[in-house]
């Protein structure tokens, strides 16, 4: 299926750039890489991070009449900068050039690092928090107010705000493989909801949307907050909260150079009535650890969860062109709901887009074998399985700690419980790909070969050794580390997002989640943080 939309889109004329227009109109934005002197600022609320949680919070608090200041470690980029080239996008828009890894290098983690955070570079998949996940939080973490009925208005509010709706056009061939293969096996699939408006169906969402169709924080909540008078600091790294008793007196930041890597020597001091931490489930716990935040039960940074993700590649006779069209539009939860939520690990199936660098760095093998695969790139297809981690005692998740220089490091051991899920996932994906007509299936594992029949693949996958660095594990979803719970012995944050022991600090990002979600988490973050920010606005108004 070719990218037939490109010629049509090219006829639509220049794309208005709301970021350039806003800057010209006088938005309060400071690129801290250009500071000549140290900077001291005050606000009602300082928000650390501009992604899903920080962006939603910024708009709601600014609408409440509060002076909001947003701190972002990455740069402010816009549609004018997004050229649909991996070489440009990964260093500019991702943590560690899209190569952030766990301490043992066994898992590659894709995380945004730019204004809008992960929402600027994700693939737009939007799911409400599954009811089973909310029920588990209720039972095990006392989160009685987090029920499907209680959360539904907040999800609906954010779906309206961000144009989240079921994707209406036909799926591209990459996603249709999942639909066709699953249908032939009697496996149910669904259509993914996407946060897009006027989408051109280009397929390059992971490199920043060049048409402003993706309703990320970059083009929605952050501009709205800036229009209301909020201040945005970019290339500013939040280093430490200065704690005085049971409250934070200030946030100390360092300015980064134009590459966003090295401190320039300029320091930024931010004072506020309240501080909202929204840097994501690795960076938020790390900031609190550097600040020696209260943690009487040793929970900070613990139970950090990924959706450990396995990949199965296939080659078809027809051209798949997995880089063209909506990146993800079909999913299956068939293997997510095969038993009790805390039984054998379940997994969600989706079809990721394939671009040359992403595919080349993810696939196993090297030399001539790898070159042969890349030569078949237009015919390549991929499925991924997101393991739902955090619901079983044999899967305690990972932990965020600090390296010698204070940087965040994630440890994420994978035991037999998750490896069993990994094997089952690779089997499921291979069977679906063959059912859809694949000529060759290649589980992404260093010891795997190229299999030409389901019978051959089934026997080979059953015999593979499952261990880190042999089995390719990736993730784009990080959750937990500042878990909410009714009982302080179970979570460092309360159900309203407030950080226990610091009366003017809240956490508004995926680090709040006590487990993984079991689905792409952006809508969960939007809905939860809309609720928390609305409550915080009321509390601050009364203070």
Short mmCIF file of N, CA, C and O in Angstrom, two decimals, residues 259-356:
data_model
loop_
_atom_site.label_atom_id
_atom_site.label_comp_id
_atom_site.label_asym_id
_atom_site.label_seq_id
_atom_site.Cartn_x
_atom_site.Cartn_y
_atom_site.Cartn_z
N UNK A 259 23.14 21.84 22.20
CA UNK A 259 22.94 20.42 21.93
C UNK A 259 22.12 19.74 23.02
O UNK A 259 21.73 18.58 22.87
N UNK A 260 21.89 20.45 24.12
CA UNK A 260 21.13 19.89 25.23
C UNK A 260 21.87 18.86 26.03
O UNK A 260 21.26 18.04 26.72
N UNK A 261 23.20 18.89 26.00
CA UNK A 261 24.00 17.86 26.64
C UNK A 261 24.80 18.37 27.84
O UNK A 261 24.77 17.77 28.91
N UNK A 262 25.50 19.47 27.66
CA UNK A 262 26.43 19.94 28.68
C UNK A 262 25.93 21.21 29.33
O UNK A 262 25.39 22.10 28.67
N UNK A 263 26.09 21.34 30.66
CA UNK A 263 25.73 22.59 31.33
C UNK A 263 26.59 23.74 30.81
O UNK A 263 27.77 23.58 30.50
N UNK A 264 25.97 24.91 30.70
CA UNK A 264 26.69 26.10 30.24
C UNK A 264 27.38 26.84 31.37
O UNK A 264 28.17 27.75 31.11
N UNK A 265 27.04 26.49 32.59
CA UNK A 265 27.54 27.22 33.75
C UNK A 265 26.54 28.22 34.31
O UNK A 265 26.72 28.72 35.42
N UNK A 266 25.49 28.50 33.56
CA UNK A 266 24.44 29.40 34.05
C UNK A 266 23.46 28.60 34.92
O UNK A 266 23.08 27.49 34.57
N UNK A 267 23.06 29.21 36.02
CA UNK A 267 22.16 28.55 36.95
C UNK A 267 20.81 29.28 36.98
O UNK A 267 20.74 30.48 36.77
N UNK A 268 19.78 28.51 37.24
CA UNK A 268 18.42 29.04 37.25
C UNK A 268 17.79 28.68 38.59
O UNK A 268 17.79 27.51 38.99
N UNK A 269 17.27 29.67 39.27
CA UNK A 269 16.61 29.47 40.56
C UNK A 269 15.14 29.82 40.42
O UNK A 269 14.79 30.92 39.98
N UNK A 270 14.28 28.86 40.77
CA UNK A 270 12.84 29.05 40.61
C UNK A 270 12.14 28.89 41.95
O UNK A 270 12.31 27.88 42.64
N UNK A 271 11.35 29.89 42.30
CA UNK A 271 10.59 29.85 43.56
C UNK A 271 9.09 29.84 43.24
O UNK A 271 8.66 30.48 42.27
N UNK A 272 8.33 29.13 44.06
CA UNK A 272 6.90 29.02 43.80
C UNK A 272 6.17 28.60 45.05
O UNK A 272 6.77 28.07 46.00
N UNK A 273 4.85 28.81 45.03
CA UNK A 273 4.01 28.29 46.10
C UNK A 273 3.91 26.77 46.04
O UNK A 273 3.82 26.10 47.07
N UNK A 274 3.91 26.25 44.81
CA UNK A 274 3.72 24.81 44.64
C UNK A 274 4.57 24.33 43.47
O UNK A 274 4.79 25.06 42.50
N UNK A 275 5.01 23.08 43.58
CA UNK A 275 5.84 22.47 42.53
C UNK A 275 5.16 21.19 42.05
O UNK A 275 4.80 20.32 42.86
N UNK A 276 5.00 21.08 40.75
CA UNK A 276 4.41 19.88 40.14
C UNK A 276 5.51 19.18 39.35
O UNK A 276 6.13 19.78 38.46
N UNK A 277 5.74 17.91 39.66
CA UNK A 277 6.78 17.13 39.00
C UNK A 277 6.13 16.27 37.92
O UNK A 277 5.27 15.43 38.22
N UNK A 278 6.52 16.49 36.68
CA UNK A 278 5.91 15.80 35.55
C UNK A 278 6.97 15.42 34.52
O UNK A 278 6.75 15.51 33.31
N UNK A 279 8.12 14.99 35.01
CA UNK A 279 9.24 14.67 34.12
C UNK A 279 9.26 13.25 33.61
O UNK A 279 10.18 12.87 32.89
N UNK A 280 8.27 12.45 34.00
CA UNK A 280 8.23 11.07 33.55
C UNK A 280 8.74 10.12 34.62
O UNK A 280 9.36 10.51 35.62
N UNK A 281 8.47 8.84 34.42
CA UNK A 281 8.68 7.85 35.47
C UNK A 281 10.13 7.44 35.68
O UNK A 281 10.41 6.60 36.54
N UNK A 282 11.05 8.01 34.95
CA UNK A 282 12.48 7.86 35.27
C UNK A 282 13.01 9.16 35.86
O UNK A 282 13.63 9.18 36.93
N UNK A 283 12.71 10.28 35.22
CA UNK A 283 13.29 11.55 35.65
C UNK A 283 12.64 12.11 36.91
O UNK A 283 13.32 12.78 37.70
N UNK A 284 11.34 11.89 37.13
CA UNK A 284 10.71 12.40 38.34
C UNK A 284 11.26 11.73 39.59
O UNK A 284 11.68 12.42 40.54
N UNK A 285 11.31 10.39 39.68
CA UNK A 285 11.94 9.79 40.86
C UNK A 285 13.40 10.21 41.03
O UNK A 285 13.86 10.41 42.16
N UNK A 286 14.12 10.37 39.92
CA UNK A 286 15.53 10.77 40.03
C UNK A 286 15.67 12.16 40.63
O UNK A 286 16.56 12.40 41.46
N UNK A 287 14.81 13.10 40.23
CA UNK A 287 14.85 14.45 40.81
C UNK A 287 14.60 14.39 42.31
O UNK A 287 15.28 15.05 43.10
N UNK A 288 13.62 13.60 42.72
CA UNK A 288 13.32 13.48 44.15
C UNK A 288 14.46 12.80 44.90
O UNK A 288 14.77 13.16 46.04
N UNK A 289 15.09 11.81 44.27
CA UNK A 289 16.24 11.16 44.91
C UNK A 289 17.41 12.13 45.06
O UNK A 289 18.07 12.16 46.12
N UNK A 290 17.69 12.91 44.03
CA UNK A 290 18.77 13.90 44.14
C UNK A 290 18.47 14.92 45.23
O UNK A 290 19.39 15.46 45.86
N UNK A 291 17.19 15.18 45.45
CA UNK A 291 16.77 16.19 46.42
C UNK A 291 16.68 15.61 47.83
O UNK A 291 16.38 16.35 48.79
N UNK A 292 16.92 14.32 47.98
CA UNK A 292 16.80 13.61 49.28
C UNK A 292 15.41 13.87 49.86
O UNK A 292 15.24 14.30 51.01
N UNK A 293 14.39 13.62 49.04
CA UNK A 293 13.02 13.81 49.47
C UNK A 293 12.64 12.77 50.52
O UNK A 293 13.22 11.68 50.57
N UNK A 294 11.69 13.09 51.39
CA UNK A 294 11.26 12.12 52.40
C UNK A 294 10.82 10.80 51.76
O UNK A 294 10.08 10.80 50.77
N UNK A 295 11.28 9.70 52.34
CA UNK A 295 10.96 8.38 51.81
C UNK A 295 11.08 7.36 52.93
O UNK A 295 11.91 6.46 52.89
N UNK A 296 10.24 7.50 53.96
CA UNK A 296 10.43 6.68 55.17
C UNK A 296 10.28 5.18 54.95
O UNK A 296 10.82 4.38 55.72
N UNK A 297 9.57 4.78 53.91
CA UNK A 297 9.34 3.36 53.68
C UNK A 297 10.16 2.81 52.51
O UNK A 297 9.94 1.67 52.08
N UNK A 298 11.10 3.62 51.99
CA UNK A 298 11.98 3.14 50.94
C UNK A 298 11.27 2.79 49.65
O UNK A 298 11.66 1.86 48.93
N UNK A 299 10.24 3.57 49.30
CA UNK A 299 9.43 3.27 48.12
C UNK A 299 9.80 4.10 46.89
O UNK A 299 9.43 3.75 45.77
N UNK A 300 10.49 5.20 47.07
CA UNK A 300 10.77 6.12 45.97
C UNK A 300 11.64 5.45 44.91
O UNK A 300 12.71 4.91 45.20
N UNK A 301 11.16 5.49 43.68
CA UNK A 301 11.89 4.87 42.57
C UNK A 301 11.68 3.39 42.44
O UNK A 301 12.12 2.79 41.45
N UNK A 302 11.00 2.77 43.41
CA UNK A 302 10.76 1.32 43.36
C UNK A 302 9.47 1.04 42.59
O UNK A 302 8.63 1.90 42.40
N UNK A 303 9.32 -0.23 42.20
CA UNK A 303 8.16 -0.65 41.41
C UNK A 303 7.94 0.28 40.21
O UNK A 303 6.86 0.81 39.98
N UNK A 304 9.02 0.48 39.49
CA UNK A 304 8.95 1.19 38.21
C UNK A 304 8.68 0.15 37.13
O UNK A 304 9.37 -0.88 37.07
N UNK A 305 7.68 0.41 36.31
CA UNK A 305 7.26 -0.61 35.35
C UNK A 305 7.35 -0.13 33.91
O UNK A 305 7.04 1.01 33.59
N UNK A 306 7.77 -1.05 33.07
CA UNK A 306 7.68 -0.90 31.63
C UNK A 306 6.55 -1.81 31.13
O UNK A 306 6.01 -2.62 31.89
N UNK A 307 6.22 -1.68 29.87
CA UNK A 307 5.60 -2.77 29.14
C UNK A 307 6.75 -3.42 28.37
O UNK A 307 7.08 -2.99 27.26
N UNK A 308 7.44 -4.40 28.97
CA UNK A 308 8.51 -5.05 28.21
C UNK A 308 7.94 -5.56 26.88
O UNK A 308 6.92 -6.25 26.86
N UNK A 309 8.59 -5.20 25.80
CA UNK A 309 7.99 -5.39 24.47
C UNK A 309 8.85 -6.28 23.61
O UNK A 309 10.06 -6.07 23.47
N UNK A 310 8.22 -7.29 23.02
CA UNK A 310 8.87 -8.23 22.10
C UNK A 310 8.45 -7.90 20.68
O UNK A 310 7.34 -7.40 20.46
N UNK A 311 9.31 -8.21 19.74
CA UNK A 311 9.05 -7.85 18.34
C UNK A 311 9.21 -9.09 17.46
O UNK A 311 10.15 -9.87 17.64
N UNK A 312 8.30 -9.23 16.53
CA UNK A 312 8.40 -10.29 15.52
C UNK A 312 8.34 -9.64 14.14
O UNK A 312 7.39 -8.92 13.83
N UNK A 313 9.34 -9.88 13.33
CA UNK A 313 9.38 -9.33 11.97
C UNK A 313 8.97 -10.39 10.96
O UNK A 313 9.10 -11.60 11.22
N UNK A 314 8.48 -9.94 9.83
CA UNK A 314 8.08 -10.87 8.77
C UNK A 314 8.35 -10.20 7.42
O UNK A 314 8.43 -8.98 7.32
N UNK A 315 8.49 -11.01 6.40
CA UNK A 315 8.66 -10.52 5.03
C UNK A 315 7.54 -11.11 4.18
O UNK A 315 7.25 -12.32 4.25
N UNK A 316 6.90 -10.25 3.40
CA UNK A 316 5.78 -10.65 2.55
C UNK A 316 6.17 -10.51 1.09
O UNK A 316 7.07 -9.74 0.74
N UNK A 317 5.46 -11.23 0.24
CA UNK A 317 5.71 -11.11 -1.20
C UNK A 317 5.33 -9.72 -1.69
O UNK A 317 6.03 -9.12 -2.52
N UNK A 318 4.23 -9.20 -1.19
CA UNK A 318 3.79 -7.87 -1.61
C UNK A 318 4.54 -6.80 -0.82
O UNK A 318 5.13 -7.07 0.24
N UNK A 319 4.55 -5.58 -1.32
CA UNK A 319 5.15 -4.46 -0.59
C UNK A 319 4.25 -4.10 0.59
O UNK A 319 3.04 -3.95 0.44
N UNK A 320 4.86 -3.96 1.74
CA UNK A 320 4.14 -3.58 2.95
C UNK A 320 4.29 -2.08 3.21
O UNK A 320 3.36 -1.40 3.60
N UNK A 321 5.48 -1.56 3.00
CA UNK A 321 5.79 -0.14 3.20
C UNK A 321 5.29 0.32 4.58
O UNK A 321 4.44 1.19 4.71
N UNK A 322 5.86 -0.29 5.60
CA UNK A 322 5.39 -0.08 6.97
C UNK A 322 5.71 1.31 7.51
O UNK A 322 5.34 1.63 8.63
N UNK A 323 6.36 2.12 6.71
CA UNK A 323 6.65 3.51 7.09
C UNK A 323 5.53 4.44 6.65
O UNK A 323 5.51 5.61 7.02
N UNK A 324 4.59 3.97 5.84
CA UNK A 324 3.57 4.84 5.23
C UNK A 324 2.21 4.58 5.87
O UNK A 324 1.81 3.44 6.08
N UNK A 325 1.48 5.64 6.16
CA UNK A 325 0.16 5.52 6.74
C UNK A 325 0.19 5.56 8.25
O UNK A 325 1.26 5.51 8.88
N UNK A 326 -0.98 5.69 8.85
CA UNK A 326 -1.08 5.80 10.32
C UNK A 326 -0.27 4.70 10.98
O UNK A 326 -0.45 3.52 10.68
N UNK A 327 0.64 5.07 11.89
CA UNK A 327 1.58 4.09 12.43
C UNK A 327 0.90 2.90 13.11
O UNK A 327 1.28 1.77 12.89
N UNK A 328 -0.09 3.18 13.95
CA UNK A 328 -0.78 2.11 14.65
C UNK A 328 -2.29 2.36 14.56
O UNK A 328 -2.77 3.41 14.97
N UNK A 329 -3.01 1.39 14.02
CA UNK A 329 -4.46 1.55 13.91
C UNK A 329 -5.23 0.29 14.26
O UNK A 329 -6.45 0.33 14.40
N UNK A 330 -4.56 -0.84 14.43
CA UNK A 330 -5.20 -2.11 14.77
C UNK A 330 -4.51 -2.68 16.01
O UNK A 330 -3.29 -2.57 16.15
N UNK A 331 -5.29 -3.28 16.90
CA UNK A 331 -4.71 -3.91 18.09
C UNK A 331 -5.51 -5.17 18.42
O UNK A 331 -6.63 -5.37 17.92
N UNK A 332 -4.94 -6.00 19.25
CA UNK A 332 -5.66 -7.15 19.78
C UNK A 332 -5.35 -7.30 21.27
O UNK A 332 -4.18 -7.32 21.66
N UNK A 333 -6.42 -7.41 22.06
CA UNK A 333 -6.28 -7.69 23.49
C UNK A 333 -6.61 -9.15 23.81
O UNK A 333 -6.80 -9.51 24.97
N UNK A 334 -6.67 -9.98 22.78
CA UNK A 334 -7.04 -11.38 22.99
C UNK A 334 -6.13 -12.06 24.02
O UNK A 334 -6.61 -12.80 24.88
N UNK A 335 -4.85 -11.77 23.95
CA UNK A 335 -3.90 -12.44 24.85
C UNK A 335 -3.69 -11.65 26.14
O UNK A 335 -2.96 -12.08 27.02
N UNK A 336 -4.32 -10.48 26.23
CA UNK A 336 -4.26 -9.69 27.46
C UNK A 336 -5.27 -10.21 28.47
O UNK A 336 -5.08 -10.09 29.68
N UNK A 337 -6.36 -10.80 27.99
CA UNK A 337 -7.47 -11.19 28.84
C UNK A 337 -7.70 -12.70 28.82
O UNK A 337 -8.82 -13.18 28.82
N UNK A 338 -6.62 -13.45 28.81
CA UNK A 338 -6.76 -14.91 28.74
C UNK A 338 -6.91 -15.55 30.11
O UNK A 338 -7.08 -16.75 30.21
N UNK A 339 -6.85 -14.77 31.18
CA UNK A 339 -6.98 -15.32 32.52
C UNK A 339 -7.04 -14.21 33.53
O UNK A 339 -7.26 -13.05 33.19
N UNK A 340 -6.86 -14.56 34.79
CA UNK A 340 -6.83 -13.55 35.85
C UNK A 340 -5.72 -12.55 35.59
O UNK A 340 -4.66 -12.90 35.06
N UNK A 341 -5.95 -11.29 35.98
CA UNK A 341 -4.99 -10.24 35.68
C UNK A 341 -3.64 -10.52 36.34
O UNK A 341 -2.59 -10.12 35.82
N UNK A 342 -3.64 -11.24 37.48
CA UNK A 342 -2.37 -11.55 38.15
C UNK A 342 -1.95 -13.00 37.93
O UNK A 342 -1.16 -13.55 38.68
N UNK A 343 -2.46 -13.59 36.85
CA UNK A 343 -2.01 -14.93 36.46
C UNK A 343 -0.83 -14.82 35.50
O UNK A 343 -0.05 -13.87 35.57
N UNK A 344 -0.68 -15.77 34.58
CA UNK A 344 0.40 -15.67 33.58
C UNK A 344 0.31 -14.33 32.86
O UNK A 344 -0.78 -13.85 32.55
N UNK A 345 1.45 -13.72 32.60
CA UNK A 345 1.45 -12.35 32.08
C UNK A 345 0.72 -12.28 30.74
O UNK A 345 0.94 -13.10 29.85
N UNK A 346 -0.16 -11.29 30.65
CA UNK A 346 -0.86 -11.05 29.39
C UNK A 346 -0.12 -10.04 28.54
O UNK A 346 0.81 -9.36 29.01
N UNK A 347 -0.52 -9.93 27.27
CA UNK A 347 0.16 -8.99 26.38
C UNK A 347 -0.81 -8.46 25.33
O UNK A 347 -1.74 -9.13 24.90
N UNK A 348 -0.57 -7.22 24.96
CA UNK A 348 -1.35 -6.52 23.95
C UNK A 348 -0.57 -6.57 22.64
O UNK A 348 0.65 -6.35 22.64
N UNK A 349 -1.24 -6.83 21.54
CA UNK A 349 -0.57 -6.89 20.23
C UNK A 349 -0.88 -5.65 19.42
O UNK A 349 -2.03 -5.21 19.35
N UNK A 350 0.15 -5.08 18.81
CA UNK A 350 0.02 -3.93 17.92
C UNK A 350 1.04 -4.09 16.79
O UNK A 350 1.90 -4.98 16.83
N UNK A 351 0.94 -3.21 15.81
CA UNK A 351 1.88 -3.22 14.68
C UNK A 351 2.63 -1.90 14.66
O UNK A 351 2.03 -0.85 14.40
N UNK A 352 3.93 -1.90 14.94
CA UNK A 352 4.68 -0.65 14.95
C UNK A 352 5.08 -0.22 13.54
O UNK A 352 5.23 -1.06 12.65
N UNK A 353 5.28 1.07 13.33
CA UNK A 353 5.82 1.51 12.04
C UNK A 353 7.27 1.07 11.92
O UNK A 353 7.95 0.82 12.91
N UNK A 354 7.73 0.98 10.71
CA UNK A 354 9.13 0.65 10.46
C UNK A 354 9.77 1.76 9.64
O UNK A 354 9.26 2.13 8.57
N UNK A 355 10.85 2.30 10.14
CA UNK A 355 11.69 3.25 9.42
C UNK A 355 13.10 2.67 9.41
O UNK A 355 13.44 1.84 10.26
N UNK A 356 13.94 3.07 8.47
CA UNK A 356 15.22 2.36 8.28
C UNK A 356 16.09 2.26 9.53
O UNK A 356 16.57 1.18 9.87
#
